[in-house]
PDB file of C-alpha atoms in Angstrom:
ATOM      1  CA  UNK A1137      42.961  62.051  31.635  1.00 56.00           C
ATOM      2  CA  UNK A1138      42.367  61.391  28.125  1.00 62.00           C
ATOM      3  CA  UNK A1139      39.265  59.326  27.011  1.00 69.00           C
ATOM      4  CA  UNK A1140      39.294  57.125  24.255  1.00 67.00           C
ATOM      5  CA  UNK A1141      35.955  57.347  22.377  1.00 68.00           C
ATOM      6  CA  UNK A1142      37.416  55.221  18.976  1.00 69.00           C
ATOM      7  CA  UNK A1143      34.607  52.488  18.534  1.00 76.00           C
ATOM      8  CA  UNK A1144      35.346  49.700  16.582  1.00 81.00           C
ATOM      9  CA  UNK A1145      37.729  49.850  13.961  1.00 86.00           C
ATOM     10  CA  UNK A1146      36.723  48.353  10.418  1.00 88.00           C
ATOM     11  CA  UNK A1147      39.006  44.708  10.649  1.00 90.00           C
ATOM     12  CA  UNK A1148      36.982  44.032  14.150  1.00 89.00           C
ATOM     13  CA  UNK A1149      33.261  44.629  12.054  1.00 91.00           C
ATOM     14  CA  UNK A1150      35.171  42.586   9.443  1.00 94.00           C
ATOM     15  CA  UNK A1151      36.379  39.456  11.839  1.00 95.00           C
ATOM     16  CA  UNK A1152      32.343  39.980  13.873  1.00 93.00           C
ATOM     17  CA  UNK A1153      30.820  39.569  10.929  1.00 95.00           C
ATOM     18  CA  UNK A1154      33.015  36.363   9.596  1.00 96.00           C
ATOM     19  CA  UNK A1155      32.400  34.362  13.023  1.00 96.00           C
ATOM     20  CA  UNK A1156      28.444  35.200  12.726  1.00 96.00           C
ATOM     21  CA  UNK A1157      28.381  33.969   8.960  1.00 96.00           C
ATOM     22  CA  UNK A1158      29.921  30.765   9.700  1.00 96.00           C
ATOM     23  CA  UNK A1159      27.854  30.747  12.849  1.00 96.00           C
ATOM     24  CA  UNK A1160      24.921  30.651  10.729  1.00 96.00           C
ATOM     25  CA  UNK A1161      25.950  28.332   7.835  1.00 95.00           C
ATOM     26  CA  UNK A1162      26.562  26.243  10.638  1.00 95.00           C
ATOM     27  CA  UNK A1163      23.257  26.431  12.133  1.00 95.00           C
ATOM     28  CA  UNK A1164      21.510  25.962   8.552  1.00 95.00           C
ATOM     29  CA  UNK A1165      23.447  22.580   8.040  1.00 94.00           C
ATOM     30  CA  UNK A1166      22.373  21.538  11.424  1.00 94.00           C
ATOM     31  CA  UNK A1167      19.020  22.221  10.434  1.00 95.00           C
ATOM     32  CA  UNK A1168      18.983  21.088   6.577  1.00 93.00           C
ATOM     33  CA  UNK A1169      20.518  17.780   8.256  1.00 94.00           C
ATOM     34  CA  UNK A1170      17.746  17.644  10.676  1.00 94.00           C
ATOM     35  CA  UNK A1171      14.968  18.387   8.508  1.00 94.00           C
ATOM     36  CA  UNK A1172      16.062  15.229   6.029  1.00 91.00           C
ATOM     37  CA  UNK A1173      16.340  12.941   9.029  1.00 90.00           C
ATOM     38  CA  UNK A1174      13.134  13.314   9.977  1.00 92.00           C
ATOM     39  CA  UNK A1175      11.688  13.406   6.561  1.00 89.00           C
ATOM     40  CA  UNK A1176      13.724  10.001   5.914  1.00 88.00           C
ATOM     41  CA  UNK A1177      12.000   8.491   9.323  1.00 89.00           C
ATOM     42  CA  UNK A1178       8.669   9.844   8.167  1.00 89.00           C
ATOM     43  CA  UNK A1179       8.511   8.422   5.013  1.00 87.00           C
ATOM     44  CA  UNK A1180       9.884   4.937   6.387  1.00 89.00           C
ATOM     45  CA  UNK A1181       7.199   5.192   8.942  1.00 91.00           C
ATOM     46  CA  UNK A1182       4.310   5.966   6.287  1.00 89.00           C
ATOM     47  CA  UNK A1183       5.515   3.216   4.404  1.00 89.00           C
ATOM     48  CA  UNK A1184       5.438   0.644   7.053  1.00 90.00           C
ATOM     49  CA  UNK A1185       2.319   1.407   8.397  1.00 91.00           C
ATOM     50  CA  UNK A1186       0.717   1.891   4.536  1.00 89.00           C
ATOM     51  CA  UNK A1187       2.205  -1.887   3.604  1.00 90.00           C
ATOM     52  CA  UNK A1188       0.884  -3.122   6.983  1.00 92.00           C
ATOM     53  CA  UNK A1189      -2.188  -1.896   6.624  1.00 93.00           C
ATOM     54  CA  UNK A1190      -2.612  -2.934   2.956  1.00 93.00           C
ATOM     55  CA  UNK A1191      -1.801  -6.861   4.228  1.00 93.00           C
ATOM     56  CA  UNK A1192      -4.536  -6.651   6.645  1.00 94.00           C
ATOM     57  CA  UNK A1193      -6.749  -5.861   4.620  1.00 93.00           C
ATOM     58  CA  UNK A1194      -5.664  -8.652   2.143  1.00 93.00           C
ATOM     59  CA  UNK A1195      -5.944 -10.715   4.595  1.00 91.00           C
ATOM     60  CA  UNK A1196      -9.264 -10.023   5.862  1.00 91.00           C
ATOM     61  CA  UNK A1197     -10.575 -10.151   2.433  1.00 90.00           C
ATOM     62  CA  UNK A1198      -8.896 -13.308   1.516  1.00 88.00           C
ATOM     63  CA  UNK A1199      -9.828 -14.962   5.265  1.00 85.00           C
ATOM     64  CA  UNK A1200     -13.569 -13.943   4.870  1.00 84.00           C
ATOM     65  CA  UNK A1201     -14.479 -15.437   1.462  1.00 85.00           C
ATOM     66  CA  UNK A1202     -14.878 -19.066   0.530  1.00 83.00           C
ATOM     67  CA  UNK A1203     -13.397 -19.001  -3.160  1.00 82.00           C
ATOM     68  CA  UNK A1204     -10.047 -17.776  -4.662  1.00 86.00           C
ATOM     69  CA  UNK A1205      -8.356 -17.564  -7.679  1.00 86.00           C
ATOM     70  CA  UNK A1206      -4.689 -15.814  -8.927  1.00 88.00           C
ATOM     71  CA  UNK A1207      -5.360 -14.949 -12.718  1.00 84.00           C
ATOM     72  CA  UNK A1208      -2.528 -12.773 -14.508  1.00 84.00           C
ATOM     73  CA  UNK A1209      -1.100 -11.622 -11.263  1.00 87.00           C
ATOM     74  CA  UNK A1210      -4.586 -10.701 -10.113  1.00 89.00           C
ATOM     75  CA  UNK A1211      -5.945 -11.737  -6.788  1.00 91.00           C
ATOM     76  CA  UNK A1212      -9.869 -12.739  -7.434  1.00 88.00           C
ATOM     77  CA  UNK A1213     -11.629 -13.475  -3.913  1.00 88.00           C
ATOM     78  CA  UNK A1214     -15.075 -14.975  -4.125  1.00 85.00           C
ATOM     79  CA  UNK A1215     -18.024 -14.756  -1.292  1.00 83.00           C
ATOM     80  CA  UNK A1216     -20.692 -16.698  -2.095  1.00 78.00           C
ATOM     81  CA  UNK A1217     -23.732 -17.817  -0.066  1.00 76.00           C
ATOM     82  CA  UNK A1218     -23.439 -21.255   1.777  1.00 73.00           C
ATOM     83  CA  UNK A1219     -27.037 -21.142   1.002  1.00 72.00           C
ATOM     84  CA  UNK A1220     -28.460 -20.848  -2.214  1.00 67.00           C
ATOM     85  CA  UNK A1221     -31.848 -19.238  -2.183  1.00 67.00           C
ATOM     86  CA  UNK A1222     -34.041 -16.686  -5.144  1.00 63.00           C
ATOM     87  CA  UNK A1223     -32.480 -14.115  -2.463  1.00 68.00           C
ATOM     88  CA  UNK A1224     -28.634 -14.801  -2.637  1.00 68.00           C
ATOM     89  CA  UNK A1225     -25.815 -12.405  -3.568  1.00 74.00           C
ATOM     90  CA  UNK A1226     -22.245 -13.707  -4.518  1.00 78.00           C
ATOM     91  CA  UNK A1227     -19.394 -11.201  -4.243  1.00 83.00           C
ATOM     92  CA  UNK A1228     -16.313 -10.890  -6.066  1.00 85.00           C
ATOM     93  CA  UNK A1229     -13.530  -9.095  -5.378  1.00 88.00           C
ATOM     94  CA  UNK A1230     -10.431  -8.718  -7.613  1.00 89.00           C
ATOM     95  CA  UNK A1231      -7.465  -6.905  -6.521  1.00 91.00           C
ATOM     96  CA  UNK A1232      -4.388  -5.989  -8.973  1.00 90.00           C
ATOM     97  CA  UNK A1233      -1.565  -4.043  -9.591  1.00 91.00           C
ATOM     98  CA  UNK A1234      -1.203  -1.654 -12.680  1.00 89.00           C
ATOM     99  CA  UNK A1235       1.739   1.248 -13.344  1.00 88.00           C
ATOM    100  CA  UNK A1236       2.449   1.671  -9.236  1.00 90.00           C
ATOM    101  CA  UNK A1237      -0.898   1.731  -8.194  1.00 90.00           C
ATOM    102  CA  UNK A1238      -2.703  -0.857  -6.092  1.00 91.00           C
ATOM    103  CA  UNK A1239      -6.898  -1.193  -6.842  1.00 91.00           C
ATOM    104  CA  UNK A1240      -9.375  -3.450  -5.637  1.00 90.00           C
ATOM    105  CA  UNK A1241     -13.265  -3.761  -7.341  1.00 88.00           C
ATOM    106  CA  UNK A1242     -16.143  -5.648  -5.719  1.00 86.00           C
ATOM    107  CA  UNK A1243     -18.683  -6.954  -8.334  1.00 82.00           C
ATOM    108  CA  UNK A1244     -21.860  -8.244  -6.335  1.00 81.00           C
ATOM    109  CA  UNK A1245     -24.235 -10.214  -8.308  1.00 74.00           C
ATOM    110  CA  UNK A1246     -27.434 -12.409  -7.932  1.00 67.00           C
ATOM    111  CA  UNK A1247     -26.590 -16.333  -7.538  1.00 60.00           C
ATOM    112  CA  UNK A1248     -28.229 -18.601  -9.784  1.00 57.00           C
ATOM    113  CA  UNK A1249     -29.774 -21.789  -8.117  1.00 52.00           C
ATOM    114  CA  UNK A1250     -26.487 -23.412  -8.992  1.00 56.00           C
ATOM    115  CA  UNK A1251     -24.638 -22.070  -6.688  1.00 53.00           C
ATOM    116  CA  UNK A1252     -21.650 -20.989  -9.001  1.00 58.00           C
ATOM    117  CA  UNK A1253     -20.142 -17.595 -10.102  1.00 58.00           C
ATOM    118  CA  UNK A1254     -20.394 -17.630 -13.962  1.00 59.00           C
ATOM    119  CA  UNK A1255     -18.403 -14.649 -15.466  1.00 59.00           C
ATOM    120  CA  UNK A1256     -19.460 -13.073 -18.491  1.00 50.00           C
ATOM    121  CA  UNK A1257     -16.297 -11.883 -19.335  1.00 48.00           C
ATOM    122  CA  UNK A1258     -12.979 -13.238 -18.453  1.00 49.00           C
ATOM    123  CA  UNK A1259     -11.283 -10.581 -15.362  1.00 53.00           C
ATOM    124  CA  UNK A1260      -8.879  -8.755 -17.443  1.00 52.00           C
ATOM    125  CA  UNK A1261     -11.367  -7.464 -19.912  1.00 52.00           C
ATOM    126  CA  UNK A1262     -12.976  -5.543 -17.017  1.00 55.00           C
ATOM    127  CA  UNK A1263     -10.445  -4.344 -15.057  1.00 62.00           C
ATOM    128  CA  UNK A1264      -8.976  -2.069 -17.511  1.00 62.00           C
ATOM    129  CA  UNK A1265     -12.020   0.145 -17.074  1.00 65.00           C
ATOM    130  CA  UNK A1266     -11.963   0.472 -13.274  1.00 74.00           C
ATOM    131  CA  UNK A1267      -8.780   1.824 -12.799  1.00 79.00           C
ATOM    132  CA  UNK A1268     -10.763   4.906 -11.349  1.00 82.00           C
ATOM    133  CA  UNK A1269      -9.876   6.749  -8.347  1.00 83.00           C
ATOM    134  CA  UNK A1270     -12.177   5.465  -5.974  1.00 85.00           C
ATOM    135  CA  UNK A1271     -11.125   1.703  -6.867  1.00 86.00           C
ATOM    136  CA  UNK A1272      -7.763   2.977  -5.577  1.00 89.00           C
ATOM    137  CA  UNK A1273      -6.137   1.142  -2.766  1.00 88.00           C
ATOM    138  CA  UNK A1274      -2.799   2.280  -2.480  1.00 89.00           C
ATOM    139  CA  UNK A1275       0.087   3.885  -4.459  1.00 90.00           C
ATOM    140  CA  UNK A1276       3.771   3.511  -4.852  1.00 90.00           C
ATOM    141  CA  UNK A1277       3.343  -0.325  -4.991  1.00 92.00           C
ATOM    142  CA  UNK A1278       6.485  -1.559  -6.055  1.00 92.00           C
ATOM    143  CA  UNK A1279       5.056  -5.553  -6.541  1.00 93.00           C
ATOM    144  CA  UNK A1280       2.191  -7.074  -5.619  1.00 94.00           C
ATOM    145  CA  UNK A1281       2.758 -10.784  -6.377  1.00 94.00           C
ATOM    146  CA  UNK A1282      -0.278 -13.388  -5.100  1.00 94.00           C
ATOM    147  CA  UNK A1283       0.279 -17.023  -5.422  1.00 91.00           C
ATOM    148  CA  UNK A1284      -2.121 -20.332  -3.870  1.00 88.00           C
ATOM    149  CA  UNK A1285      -0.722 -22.995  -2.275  1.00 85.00           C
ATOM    150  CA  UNK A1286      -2.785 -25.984  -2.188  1.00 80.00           C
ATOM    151  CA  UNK A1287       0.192 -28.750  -1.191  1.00 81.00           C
ATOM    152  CA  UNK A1288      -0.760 -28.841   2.027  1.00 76.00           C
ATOM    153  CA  UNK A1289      -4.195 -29.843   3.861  1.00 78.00           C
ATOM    154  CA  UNK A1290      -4.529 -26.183   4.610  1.00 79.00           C
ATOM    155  CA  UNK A1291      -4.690 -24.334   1.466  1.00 83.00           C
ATOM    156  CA  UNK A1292      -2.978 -20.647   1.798  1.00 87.00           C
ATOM    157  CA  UNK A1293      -2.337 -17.730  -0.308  1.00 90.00           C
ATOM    158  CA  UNK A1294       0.294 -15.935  -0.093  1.00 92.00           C
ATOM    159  CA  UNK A1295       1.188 -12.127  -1.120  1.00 93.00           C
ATOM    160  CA  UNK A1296       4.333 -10.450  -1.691  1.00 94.00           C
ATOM    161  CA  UNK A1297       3.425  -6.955  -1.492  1.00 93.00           C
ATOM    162  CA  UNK A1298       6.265  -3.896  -1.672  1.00 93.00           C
ATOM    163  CA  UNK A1299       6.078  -0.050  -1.526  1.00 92.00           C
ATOM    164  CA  UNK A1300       8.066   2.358  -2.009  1.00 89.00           C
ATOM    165  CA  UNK A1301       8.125   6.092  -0.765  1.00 84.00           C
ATOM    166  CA  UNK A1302      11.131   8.773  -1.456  1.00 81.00           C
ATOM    167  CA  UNK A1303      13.756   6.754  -0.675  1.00 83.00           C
ATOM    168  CA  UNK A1304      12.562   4.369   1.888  1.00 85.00           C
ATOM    169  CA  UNK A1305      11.258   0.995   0.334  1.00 88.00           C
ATOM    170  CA  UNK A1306       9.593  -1.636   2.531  1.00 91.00           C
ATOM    171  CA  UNK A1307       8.780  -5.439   1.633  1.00 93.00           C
ATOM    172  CA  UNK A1308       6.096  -7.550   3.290  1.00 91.00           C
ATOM    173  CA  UNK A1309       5.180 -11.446   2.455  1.00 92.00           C
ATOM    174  CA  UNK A1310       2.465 -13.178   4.474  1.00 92.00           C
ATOM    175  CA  UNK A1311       0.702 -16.193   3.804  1.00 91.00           C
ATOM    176  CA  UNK A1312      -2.971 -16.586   5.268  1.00 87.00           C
ATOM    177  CA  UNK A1313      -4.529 -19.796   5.949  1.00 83.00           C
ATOM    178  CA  UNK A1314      -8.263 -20.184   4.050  1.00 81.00           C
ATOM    179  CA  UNK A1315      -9.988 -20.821   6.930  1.00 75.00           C
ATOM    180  CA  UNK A1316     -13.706 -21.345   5.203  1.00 68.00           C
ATOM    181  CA  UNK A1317     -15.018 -23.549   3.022  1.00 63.00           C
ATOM    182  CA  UNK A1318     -12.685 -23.011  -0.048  1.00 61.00           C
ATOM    183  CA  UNK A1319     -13.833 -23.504  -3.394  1.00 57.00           C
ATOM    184  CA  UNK A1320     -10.532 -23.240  -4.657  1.00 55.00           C
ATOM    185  CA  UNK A1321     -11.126 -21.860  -8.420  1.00 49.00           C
TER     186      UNK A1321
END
């Protein structure tokens, strides 16, 4: 009996070789394809939540004071005291958009017996100079549009309010009812 001892001959390494390249290209698509799906999802997840979460606190901010005003496509909320006392601190709080970025400033200040906010300056001479980090709310704000409606017997704002991240781009609009004593600026 003769034994054949040959191995493999060169065009079998050859063909081996060929199925376990396109065996792995394969596999790398799969996973390229996989990897950009679920970066897609993330980033229309993050910006869901991040434009949700941006509205609600709009809202809570709007809802909470008892004074608005839309200047120059800023949104300038005003707290002040029901009360007006030596002790009483007025809040304002002016949010705006500027080069993709979102930012929000609260100037508190002591009330004067009158009862009114009196600005020093008019808003957009001040706001230029707290574009600073930790004013920040959000980035990749594609709009930010505020507007007042006062037609009906329950005065509302309403924001338009868009972000954008990688690809994925979500609008929001919501309209909150001013549900305090509105001093409507």
């Amino acid at each position: 009996m003769r034994e054949d001892n040959r191995g493999i001959t060169f065009v079998e390494l050859i063909i081996a070789m060929a199925i376990s390249v396109i065996i792995m290209g394969a596999a790398t698509v799969f996973i390229g394809t996989s990897v950009k799906g679920y970066q897609n999802a993330s980033d229309n997840i993050d910006v869901q939540t991040d434009t949700q979460m941006l509205m609600e606190q709009i809202a809570t901010w709007t809802m909470e004071g008892n004074g608005v005003k839309i200047e120059s496509g800023m949104l300038v909320i005003y707290n002040i005291p029901r009360k007006v006392d030596s002790s009483a601190k007025a809040d304002k709080r002016v949010i705006w958009l500027n080069h993709g970025n979102l930012y929000t400033v609260c100037y508190k200040r002591d009330l004067p017996l009158s009862g009114k906010w009196s600005d020093d300056t008019t808003t957009l001479t001040f706001i230029s100079s707290e574009e600073k980090p930790e004013n920040l709310l959000c980035e990749n704000v594609q709009t930010f549009t505020p507007s007042l409606d006062t037609t009906s017997d329950n005065p509302a704002v309403s924001v338009d309010l868009s972000l954008k991240k990688g690809k994925e781009e979500y609008n929001l609009t919501d309209k909150f009812v001013l549900r305090n004593e509105w001093l409507l600026q």
